[in-house]
XYZ file of C-alpha atoms in Angstrom:
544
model
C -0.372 -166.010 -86.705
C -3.458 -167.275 -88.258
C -2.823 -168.887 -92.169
C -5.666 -169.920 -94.376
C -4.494 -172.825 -96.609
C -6.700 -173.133 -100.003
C -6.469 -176.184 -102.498
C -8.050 -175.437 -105.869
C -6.523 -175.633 -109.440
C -6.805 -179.960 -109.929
C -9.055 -181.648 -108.007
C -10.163 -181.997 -104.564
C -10.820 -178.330 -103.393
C -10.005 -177.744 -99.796
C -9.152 -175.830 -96.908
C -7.123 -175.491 -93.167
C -6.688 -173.403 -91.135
C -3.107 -173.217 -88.941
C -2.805 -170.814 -86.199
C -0.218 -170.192 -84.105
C 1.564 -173.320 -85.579
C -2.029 -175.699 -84.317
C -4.276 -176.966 -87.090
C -7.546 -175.613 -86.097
C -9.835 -177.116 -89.111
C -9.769 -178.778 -92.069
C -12.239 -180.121 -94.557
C -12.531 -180.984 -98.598
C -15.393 -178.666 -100.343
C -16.967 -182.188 -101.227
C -18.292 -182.207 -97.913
C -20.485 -179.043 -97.942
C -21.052 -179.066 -101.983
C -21.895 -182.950 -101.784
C -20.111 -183.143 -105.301
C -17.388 -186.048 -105.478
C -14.098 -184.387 -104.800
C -15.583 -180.935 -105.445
C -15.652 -180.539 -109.024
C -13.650 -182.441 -112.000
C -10.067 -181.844 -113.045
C -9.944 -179.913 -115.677
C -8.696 -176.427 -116.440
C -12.779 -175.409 -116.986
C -13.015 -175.443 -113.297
C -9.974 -174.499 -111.994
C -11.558 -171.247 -111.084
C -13.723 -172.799 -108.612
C -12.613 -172.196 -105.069
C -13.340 -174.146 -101.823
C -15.871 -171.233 -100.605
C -17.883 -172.963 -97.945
C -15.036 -174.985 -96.338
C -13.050 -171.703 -96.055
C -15.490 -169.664 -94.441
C -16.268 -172.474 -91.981
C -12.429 -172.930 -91.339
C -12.582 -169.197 -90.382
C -16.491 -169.451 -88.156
C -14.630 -172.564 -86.335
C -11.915 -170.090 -85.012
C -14.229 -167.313 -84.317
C -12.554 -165.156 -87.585
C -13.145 -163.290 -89.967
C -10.925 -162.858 -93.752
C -9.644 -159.451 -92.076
C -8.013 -161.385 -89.605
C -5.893 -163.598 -91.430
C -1.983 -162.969 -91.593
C -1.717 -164.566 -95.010
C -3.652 -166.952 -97.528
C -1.833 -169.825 -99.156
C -2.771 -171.286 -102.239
C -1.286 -174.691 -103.516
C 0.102 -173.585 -106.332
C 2.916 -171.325 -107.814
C 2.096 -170.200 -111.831
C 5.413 -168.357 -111.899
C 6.780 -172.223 -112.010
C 4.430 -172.996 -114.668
C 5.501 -173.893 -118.373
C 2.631 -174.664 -120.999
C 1.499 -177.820 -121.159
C 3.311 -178.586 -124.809
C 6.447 -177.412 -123.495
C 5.997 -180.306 -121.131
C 5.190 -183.242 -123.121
C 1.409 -182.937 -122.000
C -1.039 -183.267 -124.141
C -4.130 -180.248 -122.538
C -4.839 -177.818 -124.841
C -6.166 -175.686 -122.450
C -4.084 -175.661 -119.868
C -3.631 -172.278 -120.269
C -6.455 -171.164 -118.884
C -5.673 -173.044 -115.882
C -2.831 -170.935 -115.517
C -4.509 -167.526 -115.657
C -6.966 -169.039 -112.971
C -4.458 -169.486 -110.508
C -2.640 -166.290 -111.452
C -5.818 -164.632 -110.728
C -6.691 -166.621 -107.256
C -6.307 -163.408 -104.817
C -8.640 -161.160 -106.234
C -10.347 -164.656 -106.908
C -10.279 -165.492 -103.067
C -10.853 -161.875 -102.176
C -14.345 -162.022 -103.683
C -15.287 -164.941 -102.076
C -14.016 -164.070 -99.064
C -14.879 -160.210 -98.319
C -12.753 -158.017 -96.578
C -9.219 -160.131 -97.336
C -6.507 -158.299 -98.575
C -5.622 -160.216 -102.020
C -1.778 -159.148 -100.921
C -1.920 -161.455 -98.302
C -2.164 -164.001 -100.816
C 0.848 -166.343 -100.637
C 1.686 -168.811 -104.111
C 3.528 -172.201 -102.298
C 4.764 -174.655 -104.906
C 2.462 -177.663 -105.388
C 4.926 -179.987 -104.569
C 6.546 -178.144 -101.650
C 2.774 -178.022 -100.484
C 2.559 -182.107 -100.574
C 5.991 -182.092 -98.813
C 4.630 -179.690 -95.953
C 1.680 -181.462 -95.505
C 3.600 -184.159 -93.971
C 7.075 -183.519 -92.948
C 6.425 -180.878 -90.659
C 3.597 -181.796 -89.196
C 4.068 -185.679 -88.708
C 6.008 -187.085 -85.185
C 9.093 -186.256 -86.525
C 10.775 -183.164 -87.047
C 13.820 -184.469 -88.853
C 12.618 -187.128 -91.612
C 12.961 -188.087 -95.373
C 9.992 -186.619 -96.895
C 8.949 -188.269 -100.942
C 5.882 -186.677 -102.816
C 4.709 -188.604 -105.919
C 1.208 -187.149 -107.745
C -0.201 -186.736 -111.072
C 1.297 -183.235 -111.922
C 2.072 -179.749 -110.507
C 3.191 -176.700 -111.930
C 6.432 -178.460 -114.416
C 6.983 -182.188 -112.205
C 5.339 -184.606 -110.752
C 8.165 -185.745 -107.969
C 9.726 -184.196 -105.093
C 12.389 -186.186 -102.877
C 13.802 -184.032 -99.814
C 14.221 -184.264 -96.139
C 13.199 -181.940 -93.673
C 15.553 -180.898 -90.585
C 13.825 -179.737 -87.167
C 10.859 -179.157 -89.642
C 12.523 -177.460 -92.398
C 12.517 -178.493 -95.844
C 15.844 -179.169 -98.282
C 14.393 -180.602 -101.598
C 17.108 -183.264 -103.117
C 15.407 -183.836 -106.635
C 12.276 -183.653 -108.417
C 11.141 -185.697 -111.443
C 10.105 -183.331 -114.433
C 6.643 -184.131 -116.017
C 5.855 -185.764 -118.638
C 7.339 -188.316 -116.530
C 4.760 -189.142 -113.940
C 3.422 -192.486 -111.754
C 0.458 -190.258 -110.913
C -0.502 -190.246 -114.541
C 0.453 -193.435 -115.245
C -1.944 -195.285 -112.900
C -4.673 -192.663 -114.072
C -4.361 -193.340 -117.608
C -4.610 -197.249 -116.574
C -7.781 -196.096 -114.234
C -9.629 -194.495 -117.531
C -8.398 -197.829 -119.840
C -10.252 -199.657 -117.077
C -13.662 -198.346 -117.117
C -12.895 -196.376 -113.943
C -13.044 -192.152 -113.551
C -9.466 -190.871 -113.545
C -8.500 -188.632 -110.962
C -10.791 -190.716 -108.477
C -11.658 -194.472 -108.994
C -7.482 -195.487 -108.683
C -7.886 -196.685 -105.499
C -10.355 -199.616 -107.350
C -7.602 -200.789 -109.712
C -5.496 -201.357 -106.542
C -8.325 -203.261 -104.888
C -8.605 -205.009 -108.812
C -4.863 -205.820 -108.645
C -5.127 -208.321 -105.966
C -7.590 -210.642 -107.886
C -4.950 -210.827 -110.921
C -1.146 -211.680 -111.988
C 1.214 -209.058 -113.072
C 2.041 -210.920 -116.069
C 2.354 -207.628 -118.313
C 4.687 -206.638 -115.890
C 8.046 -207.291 -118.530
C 6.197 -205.342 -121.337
C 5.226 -202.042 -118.761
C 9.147 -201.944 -117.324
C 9.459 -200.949 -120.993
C 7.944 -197.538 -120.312
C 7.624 -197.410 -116.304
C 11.135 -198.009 -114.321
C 13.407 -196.043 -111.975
C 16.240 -193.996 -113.265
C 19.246 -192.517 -112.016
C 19.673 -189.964 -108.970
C 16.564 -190.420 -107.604
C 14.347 -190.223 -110.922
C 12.392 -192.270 -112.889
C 11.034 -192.877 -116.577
C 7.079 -192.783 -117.063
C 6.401 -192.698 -120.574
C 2.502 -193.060 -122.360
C 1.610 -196.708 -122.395
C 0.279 -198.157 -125.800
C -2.748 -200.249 -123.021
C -4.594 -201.418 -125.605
C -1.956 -203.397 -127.125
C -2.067 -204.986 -123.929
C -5.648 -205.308 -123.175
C -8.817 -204.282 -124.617
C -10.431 -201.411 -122.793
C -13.651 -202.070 -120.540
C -16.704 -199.717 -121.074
C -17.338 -198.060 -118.231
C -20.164 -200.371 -116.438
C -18.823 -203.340 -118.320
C -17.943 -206.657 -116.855
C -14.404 -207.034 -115.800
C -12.469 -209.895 -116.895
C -9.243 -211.511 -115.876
C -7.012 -209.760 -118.172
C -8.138 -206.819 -116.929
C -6.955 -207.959 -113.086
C -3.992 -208.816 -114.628
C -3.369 -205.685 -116.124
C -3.902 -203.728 -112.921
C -1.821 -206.382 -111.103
C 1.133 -205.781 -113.493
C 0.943 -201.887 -112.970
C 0.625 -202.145 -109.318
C 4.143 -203.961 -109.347
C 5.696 -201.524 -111.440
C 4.832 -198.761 -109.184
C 6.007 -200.388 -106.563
C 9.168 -201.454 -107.289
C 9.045 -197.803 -109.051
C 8.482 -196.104 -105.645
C 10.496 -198.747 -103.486
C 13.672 -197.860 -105.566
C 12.827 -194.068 -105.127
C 12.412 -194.381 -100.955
C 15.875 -196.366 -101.368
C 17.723 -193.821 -103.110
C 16.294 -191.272 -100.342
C 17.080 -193.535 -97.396
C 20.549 -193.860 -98.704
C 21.103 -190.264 -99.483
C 19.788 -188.920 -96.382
C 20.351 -191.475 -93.721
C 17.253 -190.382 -91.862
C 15.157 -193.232 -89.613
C 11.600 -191.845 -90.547
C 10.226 -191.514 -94.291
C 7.306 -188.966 -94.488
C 4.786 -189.411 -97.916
C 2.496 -187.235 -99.630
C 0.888 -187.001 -103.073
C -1.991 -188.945 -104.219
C 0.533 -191.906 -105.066
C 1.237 -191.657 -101.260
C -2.977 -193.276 -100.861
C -1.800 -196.569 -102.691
C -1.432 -198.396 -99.075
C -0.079 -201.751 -101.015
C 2.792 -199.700 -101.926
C 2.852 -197.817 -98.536
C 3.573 -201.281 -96.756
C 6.338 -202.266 -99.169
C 8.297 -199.655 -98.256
C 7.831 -200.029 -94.732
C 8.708 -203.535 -95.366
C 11.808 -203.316 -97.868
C 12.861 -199.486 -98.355
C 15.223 -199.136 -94.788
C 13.410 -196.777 -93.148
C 12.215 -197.453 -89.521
C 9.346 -195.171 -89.395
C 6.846 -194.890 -92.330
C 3.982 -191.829 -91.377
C 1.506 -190.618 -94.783
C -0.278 -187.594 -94.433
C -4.241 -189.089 -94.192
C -5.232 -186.745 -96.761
C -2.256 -187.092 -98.898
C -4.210 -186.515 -102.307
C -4.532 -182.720 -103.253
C -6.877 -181.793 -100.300
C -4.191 -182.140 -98.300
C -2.139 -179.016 -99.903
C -4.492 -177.199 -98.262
C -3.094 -177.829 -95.102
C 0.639 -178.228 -96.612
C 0.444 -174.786 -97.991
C -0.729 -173.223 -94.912
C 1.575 -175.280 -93.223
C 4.595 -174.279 -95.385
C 3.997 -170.159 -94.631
C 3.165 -170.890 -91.010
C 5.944 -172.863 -89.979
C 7.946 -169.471 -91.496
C 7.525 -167.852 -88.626
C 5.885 -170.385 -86.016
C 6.763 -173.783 -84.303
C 4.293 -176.238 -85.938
C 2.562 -179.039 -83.878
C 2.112 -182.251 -85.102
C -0.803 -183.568 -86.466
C -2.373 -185.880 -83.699
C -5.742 -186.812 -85.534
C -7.443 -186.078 -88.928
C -10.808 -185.456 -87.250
C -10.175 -181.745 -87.973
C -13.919 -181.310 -89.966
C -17.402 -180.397 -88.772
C -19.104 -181.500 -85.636
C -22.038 -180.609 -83.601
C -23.492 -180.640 -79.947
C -25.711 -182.953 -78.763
C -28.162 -180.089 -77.865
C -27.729 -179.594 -82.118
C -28.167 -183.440 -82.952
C -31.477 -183.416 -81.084
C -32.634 -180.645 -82.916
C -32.118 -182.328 -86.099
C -33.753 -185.160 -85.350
C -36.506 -183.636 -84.247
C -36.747 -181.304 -87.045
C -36.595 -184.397 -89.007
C -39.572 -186.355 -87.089
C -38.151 -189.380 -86.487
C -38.640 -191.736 -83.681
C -34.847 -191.553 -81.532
C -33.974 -193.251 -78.606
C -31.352 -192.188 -76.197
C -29.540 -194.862 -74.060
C -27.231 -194.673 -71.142
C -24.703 -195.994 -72.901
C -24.597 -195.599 -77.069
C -21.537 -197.517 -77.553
C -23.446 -200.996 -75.821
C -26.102 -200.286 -78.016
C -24.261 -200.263 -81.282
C -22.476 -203.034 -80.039
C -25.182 -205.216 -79.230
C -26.669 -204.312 -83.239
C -23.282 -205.521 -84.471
C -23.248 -208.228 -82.472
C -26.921 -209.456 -84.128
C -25.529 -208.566 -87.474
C -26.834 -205.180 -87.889
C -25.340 -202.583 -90.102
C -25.170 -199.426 -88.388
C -24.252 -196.397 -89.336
C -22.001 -194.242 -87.079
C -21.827 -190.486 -87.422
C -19.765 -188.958 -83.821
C -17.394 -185.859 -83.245
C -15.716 -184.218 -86.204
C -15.295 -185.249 -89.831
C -12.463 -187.090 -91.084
C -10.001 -184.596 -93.265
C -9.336 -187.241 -96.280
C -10.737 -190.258 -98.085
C -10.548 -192.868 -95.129
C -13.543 -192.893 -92.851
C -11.685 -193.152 -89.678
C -14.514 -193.745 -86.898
C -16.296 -190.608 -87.309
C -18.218 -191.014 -90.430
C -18.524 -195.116 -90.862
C -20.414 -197.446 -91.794
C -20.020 -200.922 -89.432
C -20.637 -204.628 -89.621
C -19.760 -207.631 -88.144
C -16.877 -209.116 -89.501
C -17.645 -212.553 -88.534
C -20.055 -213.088 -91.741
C -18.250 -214.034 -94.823
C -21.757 -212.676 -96.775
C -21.206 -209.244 -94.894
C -18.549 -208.279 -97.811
C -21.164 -208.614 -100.355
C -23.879 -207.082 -98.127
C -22.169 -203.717 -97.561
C -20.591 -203.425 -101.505
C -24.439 -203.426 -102.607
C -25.765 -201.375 -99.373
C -23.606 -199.162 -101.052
C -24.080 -199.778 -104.412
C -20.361 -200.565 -105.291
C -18.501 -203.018 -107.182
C -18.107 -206.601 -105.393
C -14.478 -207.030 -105.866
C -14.215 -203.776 -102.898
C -12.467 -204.824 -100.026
C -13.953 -203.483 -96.346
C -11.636 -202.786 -93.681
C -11.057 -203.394 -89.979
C -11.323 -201.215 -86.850
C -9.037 -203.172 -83.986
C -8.331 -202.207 -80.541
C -4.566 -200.729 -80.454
C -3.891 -203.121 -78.175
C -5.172 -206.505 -80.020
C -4.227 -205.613 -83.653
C -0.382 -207.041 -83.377
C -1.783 -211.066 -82.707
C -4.271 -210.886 -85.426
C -2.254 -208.494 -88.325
C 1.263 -208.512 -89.395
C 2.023 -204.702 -90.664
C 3.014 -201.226 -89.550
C 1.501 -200.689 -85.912
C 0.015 -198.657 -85.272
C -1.695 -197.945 -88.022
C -4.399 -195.193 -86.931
C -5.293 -193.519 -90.794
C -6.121 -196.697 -92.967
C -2.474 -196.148 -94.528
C -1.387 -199.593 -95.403
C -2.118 -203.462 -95.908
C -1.704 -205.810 -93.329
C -1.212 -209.925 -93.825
C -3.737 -211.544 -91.664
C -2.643 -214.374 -89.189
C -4.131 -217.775 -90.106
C -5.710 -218.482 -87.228
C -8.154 -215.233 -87.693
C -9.177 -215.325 -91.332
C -11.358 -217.947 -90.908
C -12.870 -215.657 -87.704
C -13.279 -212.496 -89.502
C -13.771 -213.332 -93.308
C -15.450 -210.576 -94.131
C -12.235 -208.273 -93.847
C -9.894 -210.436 -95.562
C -9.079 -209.277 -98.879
C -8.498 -211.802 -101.859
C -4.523 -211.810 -100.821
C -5.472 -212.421 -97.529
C -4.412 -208.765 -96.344
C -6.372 -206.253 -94.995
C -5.920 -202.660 -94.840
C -6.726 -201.869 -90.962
C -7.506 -198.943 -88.622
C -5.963 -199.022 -85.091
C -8.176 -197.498 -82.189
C -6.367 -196.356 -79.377
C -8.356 -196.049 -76.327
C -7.016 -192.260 -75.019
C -7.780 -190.753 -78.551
C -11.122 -192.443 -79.414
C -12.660 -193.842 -76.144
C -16.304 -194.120 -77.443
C -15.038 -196.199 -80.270
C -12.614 -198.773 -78.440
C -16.050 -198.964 -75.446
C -17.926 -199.937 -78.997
C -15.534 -202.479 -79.916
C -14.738 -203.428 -76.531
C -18.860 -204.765 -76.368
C -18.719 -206.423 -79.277
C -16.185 -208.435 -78.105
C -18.018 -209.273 -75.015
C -21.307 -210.575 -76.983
C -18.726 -211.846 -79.654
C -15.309 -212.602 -78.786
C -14.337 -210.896 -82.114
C -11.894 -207.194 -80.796
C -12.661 -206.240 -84.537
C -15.479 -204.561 -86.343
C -15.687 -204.018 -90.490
C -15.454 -200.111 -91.011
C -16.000 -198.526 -94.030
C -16.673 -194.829 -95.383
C -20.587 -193.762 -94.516
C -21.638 -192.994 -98.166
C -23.253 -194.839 -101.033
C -21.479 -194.639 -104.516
C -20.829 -191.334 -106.222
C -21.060 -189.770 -103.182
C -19.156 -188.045 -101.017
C -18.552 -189.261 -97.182
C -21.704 -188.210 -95.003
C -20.489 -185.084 -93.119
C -23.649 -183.188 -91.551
C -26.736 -184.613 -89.578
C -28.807 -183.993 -92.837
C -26.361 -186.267 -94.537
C -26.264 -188.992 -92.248
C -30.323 -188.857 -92.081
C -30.832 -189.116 -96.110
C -28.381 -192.146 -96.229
C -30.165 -193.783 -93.420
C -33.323 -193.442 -95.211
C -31.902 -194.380 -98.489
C -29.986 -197.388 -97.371
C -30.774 -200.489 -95.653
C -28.730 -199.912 -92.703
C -30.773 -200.946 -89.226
C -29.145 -198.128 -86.874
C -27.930 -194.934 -87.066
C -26.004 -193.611 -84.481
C -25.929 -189.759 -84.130
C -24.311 -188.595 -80.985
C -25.952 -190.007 -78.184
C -28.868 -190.992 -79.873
C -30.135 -194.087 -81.488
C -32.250 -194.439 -84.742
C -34.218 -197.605 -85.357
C -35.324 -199.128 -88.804
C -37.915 -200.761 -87.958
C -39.521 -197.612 -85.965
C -38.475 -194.967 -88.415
C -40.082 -196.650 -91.110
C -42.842 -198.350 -89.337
């Protein structure tokens, strides 16, 4: 059974492709359309499908639309209410809704010779739900989904048993954490719907002294729920133009609303751990990408096992929808690796770079020779196998340093032209990461914060955050050999097991995903290697 999943209506247009209960491909339209998470959320663009990413989804599997046994789209607009109905102020919401009510003949354009009755509507939420649950290590699990908004909520609790789902409660909107940190994110200076992940990096430089005065309007309810009503911000702080200088009350603003969303989502988990009695707790939604709040509940909510889908925002529907209307009639497999994007030969890489003209090298061993850049404090730029599916560049797509060099932090926020108070993460051997981190293990997807052990902050300083956390990749050997042989030489020349990883992009942009990509930031960036393949590209002899 092949099943084409499509995210469109929000933000973050993608698409997967499940056959035969295996995900064959993945990958957000950001990637092909080089537009930051595809297009902006609102209801103008809702009509904008993930074209390119489906078609490739279908070229990777050697198909064709004809083929497919159904299309699922991450949304249901039967569910729908208008948006005054629902305490939301979007005036044109419904247009938004005759998008998505028109998606198969929609998709059927775009995607010539598909049947538009083989298109399948899958609730949003149910979408988030199957995007983990039934595809993580554990067929029976808890499963919590917390986001901005679907079709009427914004909330689903549920647990799924031997993969399928029973939904326990679901939070109606206008009550939403989703919308409360994006609302925050705009007051901020940020772009809502995308920059929330920097008012969780912001939160660790303040206090959550506003914390009293947001439990007014952000606190858990009864039977699972929760109250999220508009906050009056600017009775609390000022707004900052967007560009403008940050201050301390604005830390301490996004340090008070990352506490109430945690205890806010640590009471939820609770109620869920209680009410199902399952081991393993299963998260999706874009709430599910806040990895501060991730480790809390692995820390505090009951639950032994903590697994969130790596692209947990709305690109992941994608692959929940399709995964929802597969596992129907097929046994799904779990989801061993989010490297489920674009790759290319090395017969393909060469041709690239010598389409580009640029002076390559290729050694006998690619991994020593990015080690032995790292090791002399080079940035380099690592582009191998398939794209990540999701935000977190994950060894594929990365940009590395050593993290040895306090000044490295600073080095890589304006190599990428990003704002200083940006944390960088660590890649660790599998093996290593339990002296040096305290924290879920493994942690493979760049899921959750780890406290560092004193005796290695003062070794890697360029990885530890403000709090002294980190938020840290595992690399286990049998999945990503290449990698851990990387890391492995650094350590030799270095006695360090860890290297800074971060996403291979500059600002605005999205991740590099093609050889074309990977060349233009090279060029554009002071980075001193770039590693495509097998193949090594110089600074100093590219730009001789």
């Amino acid at each position: 059974m092949h099943v084409l999943g499509i995210n469109a209506l929000f933000h973050d247009p993608a698409a997967a492709l499940i056959t035969d209960g295996q995900v064959v491909a993945a990958a957000e339209e950001e990637r092909f359309s080089r537009r930051k998470h595809g297009k902006r959320p609102v209801p103008f663009s809702a009509w904008e499908l993930p074209e390119r990413s489906a078609r490739w989804c279908l070229e990777q599997a050697g198909l064709t639309p004809s083929d497919l046994d159904a299309v699922a789209y991450s949304y249901d607009p039967v569910l729908a209410r208008p948006a005054e109905e629902l305490g939301l102020h979007d005036p044109w919401d419904h247009l938004r809704q005759e998008y998505a009510r028109q998606a198969p003949g929609f998709l059927a354009e775009a995607l010539p010779g598909l049947d538009p009755d083989k298109v399948r509507f899958v609730p949003h939420h149910v979408a988030h739900a199957a995007s983990a649950g039934p595809v993580s290590p554990y067929p029976d699990c808890a499963v919590l989904v917390l986001d901005g908004r679907g079709e009427c909520g914004s909330h689903l609790a549920g647990r799924y048993t031997n993969r399928e789902l029973t939904v326990l409660t679901a939070q109606q909107l206008p009550h939403s954490l989703g919308l409360f940190y994006e609302d925050l994110t705009q007051h901020l200076g940020f772009l809502r719907s995308s920059d929330e992940f920097k008012v969780m990096a912001l939160a660790s430089y303040g206090t959550p002294r506003f914390a009293d005065r947001l439990r007014e309007y952000v606190r858990a309810g009864d039977q699972g729920g929760f109250l999220a009503r508009p906050v009056p911000w600017a009775d609390l702080v000022p707004p900052r133009p967007a560009g403008g200088a940050w201050h301390q009350d604005h830390a301490d603003l996004a340090a008070s609303a990352q506490l109430c969303l945690e205890e806010v989502t640590l009471a939820l988990a609770r109620w869920l751990r209680e009410r199902t009695g399952e081991d393993a707790l299963t998260l999706a939604g874009g709430v599910a990408l806040n990895c501060v709040a991730n480790t809390r509940l692995w820390r505090e909510s009951g639950f032994t096992h903590v697994w969130v889908q790596p692209a947990a925002g709305d690109a992941g529907t994608a692959l929940g929808a399709a995964a929802h209307i597969a596992g129907q009639k097929d046994t799904l497999e779990p989801m061993e690796t989010a490297a489920l994007g674009r790759g290319w030969s090395d017969a393909e890489l060469r041709a690239w770079l010598e389409r580009a003209a640029v002076p390559y090298e290729e050694p006998a061993d690619i991994a020593e020779t990015a080690a032995e850049a790292l090791a002399a404090d080079g940035i380099v730029a690592w582009f191998q196998g398939r794209g990540e599916y999701g935000p977190r560049a994950l060894g594929h797509r990365s940009l590395l340093a050593h993290p040895g060099k306090a000044e490295n932090l600073e080095r890589l926020n304006a190599v990428k032209g990003r704002e200083e108070f940006r944390p960088v993460a660590p890649m660790v051997l599998a093996e290593r990461a339990a002296e040096i981190f305290d924290g879920p293990l493994p942690s493979p997807h760049m899921l959750f914060v780890h406290d560092v052990a004193a005796g290695w902050k003062s070794r890697i300083p360029a990885v530890v955050h403000v709090d002294g956390t980190a938020r840290i990749q595992t690399v286990d050997r049998a999945r990503e050999p290449l990698v851990a042989r990387m890391i492995d030489g650094f350590e030799r020349r270095t006695g360090l097991p860890v290297v800074v990883n971060t996403s291979l992009n500059t600002a605005g942009r999205p991740m590099v995903d093609d050889p074309r990509d990977a060349l233009e930031c090279f060029g554009s960036a002071p980075v001193d290697l770039l590693v495509l393949g097998p193949f090594a590209v110089r600074r100093g002899k590219a730009f001789a």
